[in-house]
Amino acid sequence: MSKAAVDLNNLPYADGDFYGFEQLLSEKERERLQEIRDFLAKEVKPIAVDCWNRGEFPMELIPKLAEANLMSPVRNQGYSNVFAGIVHAEFTRADASIATFMGVHDGLFTGSIEALASEEQKAAWLPDIYAMKKIGAFGLTEPLGGSDVAGGTRTTAVRDGDNWILNGAKRWIGNATFSDWVVIYARDLADNQVKAFMVDTKLPGYTATKIENKISLRTVQNADIVLDNVVVPHEFKLAGANSFRDTNKVLKVTRLAVAWQAVGQQLAAFDVARRYAVERQQFGRPIASFQMVQDQLVQMLGNTVSSMGMMVRLAQLEDQGVAKDEQSALAKAFTTARMRETVAMGRNLLGGNGIVTDYEMAKIFADAEAIYSYEGTYEINTLVTGRAITGISAIV
Ligand SMILES: Cc1cc2nc3c(=O)[nH]c(=O)nc-3n(C[C@H](O)[C@H](O)[C@H](O)COP(=O)(O)OP(=O)(O)OC[C@H]3O[C@@H](n4cnc5c(N)ncnc54)[C@H](O)[C@@H]3O)c2cc1C
């Protein structure tokens, strides 16, 4: 046997959805999913590796994303959470950085407004946000407050007549080097509660500096933000954000989205590894003909399918309005742990070519690290779940 023996496109499982989860979608949703896949193949996939290598965000993509009408599929467009999850996984499969850009703008930023703003504030802000004329960021994490940010928010807000004065620092804030707005979470010194503010990034005293030298999600522009006596009018305080409990309403949903990213990341690793395994020849035959290689491909597939099955069920619970915080937490911890195993096997199956981005796998492997840590680390999400099943908190 001297040539690749199989045409992957003619295999029954060409798309990697081994248990046919997409069949749970309505016909309208399946048609829309195909349109989005075509968009990703045309506009995102071809530029993804180059942007990642250069560490630059493709600003020219934003109007194309806007035209594709992708914002807020559940709350604004009436699609199911199962559909929204599969779409987010497909974004990640095409490129985890662009999925993260959307996760920040649509999930964390827009989600904060959808969940915590008054009806009047929503009417004023959401049209431009849905149209992607205004891009947003989500400022919660701080240089000294990561996993413990709920109790450890050091950025302060002080009411001064019709205004609030914000002071402090934020770290890791995605999109913040170019965003028009950022929702800043800050502790009100009057009652010690964490509140949220819609901050115009052009305000005096606001600076955002790009974090350089990342090994993961290099296309995402993460920033260190400094707030030095930034004056925010009271009408820009999110009306429904009055304690960290309110912030958690946003995080519960975005945690789900990150778990879907772990599904997409595994689908991407499986796509690349399977194709490589049937094409790469060693000892005169495709490496896919070796039993130990098939074993790794099957382990990758099993991890992917189990992650996707968990997420589909959780999205159904979300559609019924009964999903709980700890269910999102378990999903985030479980799927990202499987993802780490899956991308490591994928990287191994490409041998030396697995460590150069030209073959895509190195990007997939490296991007998994950020997904594993953000939106609550593996340990924190495990402890949130552990608290739910024992009644005992081991977090503090
Ligand atoms: C690429 C990227 C993008 C991000 N984007 C944003 C964004 O847009 N907006 C935003 O607000 N934040 C963002 N973040 C921040 C992210 O949410 C935090 O990095 C994450 O919450 C972890 O916080 P930390 O990095 O400070 O780690 P730390 O909290 O310092 O944790 C370090 C280690 O200690 C462990 N640990 C901490 N406490 C415990 C405990 N009680 N028990 C057991 N283990 C523990 C952690 O699990 C971890 O392994 C982003 C991060 C990254 C890497």
Coordinates of C-alpha atoms and ligand atoms in Angstrom, one line a residue, residues 100 104 108 137-143 145-148 171-175 214 216-217 220 222 370 373-380 383 394-396, ligand 1:
T100 CA -13.6 33.7 21.8
V104 CA -16.7 37.9 24.7
L108 CA -20.0 38.1 28.3
A137 CA -15.6 43.7 26.4
F138 CA -16.1 42.2 29.9
G139 CA -14.0 43.5 32.7
L140 CA -14.1 41.2 35.8
T141 CA -10.7 39.6 36.4
E142 CA -8.0 41.8 38.1
P143 CA -4.2 41.5 38.5
G145 CA -8.2 38.9 41.8
G146 CA -8.7 35.8 39.6
S147 CA -10.5 32.7 41.0
D148 CA -11.4 34.7 44.1
R171 CA -6.4 42.0 33.6
W172 CA -6.9 39.6 30.7
I173 CA -9.9 41.6 29.2
G174 CA -10.6 40.2 25.7
N175 CA -11.3 42.7 22.9
K214 CA 0.8 34.7 24.7
S216 CA -2.7 30.6 23.4
L217 CA -5.5 32.3 21.5
V220 CA -7.6 37.5 20.8
N222 CA -6.3 40.6 25.8
A370 CA -6.6 29.2 27.6
S373 CA -8.3 28.2 32.4
Y374 CA -10.7 30.9 31.6
E375 CA -14.4 31.2 32.8
G376 CA -13.4 29.5 36.0
T377 CA -10.5 27.1 36.1
Y378 CA -10.8 23.3 36.2
E379 CA -10.3 23.4 40.0
I380 CA -12.9 26.1 40.7
L383 CA -15.2 22.8 43.6
A394 CA -14.0 23.6 49.8
I395 CA -13.3 26.7 47.8
V396 CA -12.3 29.0 50.7
Ligands
LIG1 C1 -6.9 34.1 27.2 C2 -7.7 34.6 28.4 C3 -8.8 35.4 28.2 C4 -9.5 35.9 29.3 N1 -10.6 36.8 29.1 C5 -11.1 37.4 30.1 C6 -12.1 38.4 29.9 O1 -12.4 38.8 28.8 N2 -12.6 39.1 31.0 C7 -12.3 38.7 32.3 O2 -12.8 39.3 33.2 N3 -11.4 37.7 32.5 C8 -10.8 37.0 31.5 N4 -9.9 36.1 31.7 C9 -9.5 35.7 33.1 C10 -9.8 34.3 33.5 O3 -11.2 34.2 33.8 C11 -8.9 34.0 34.7 O4 -7.6 33.8 34.2 C12 -9.4 32.8 35.5 O5 -10.5 33.0 36.2 C13 -8.3 32.3 36.5 O6 -7.8 33.4 37.3 P1 -6.2 33.6 37.4 O7 -5.6 33.6 36.0 O8 -6.0 34.8 38.2 O9 -5.7 32.3 38.2 P2 -5.6 32.1 39.8 O10 -7.0 32.4 40.3 O11 -4.5 32.8 40.3 O12 -5.4 30.5 39.8 C14 -4.1 30.0 39.7 C15 -4.2 28.4 40.0 O13 -4.7 28.3 41.3 C16 -5.8 27.4 41.3 N5 -6.7 27.8 42.4 C17 -7.1 29.1 42.8 N6 -7.9 29.0 43.9 C18 -8.1 27.7 44.2 C19 -8.8 26.9 45.2 N7 -9.6 27.6 46.0 N8 -8.7 25.6 45.1 C20 -8.0 25.0 44.2 N9 -7.2 25.6 43.3 C21 -7.3 26.9 43.2 C22 -6.5 27.7 40.0 O14 -7.4 26.7 39.6 C23 -5.3 27.8 39.1 O15 -4.8 26.5 38.7 C24 -9.2 35.5 30.6 C25 -8.1 34.7 30.8 C26 -7.4 34.2 29.7 C27 -6.2 33.3 30.0

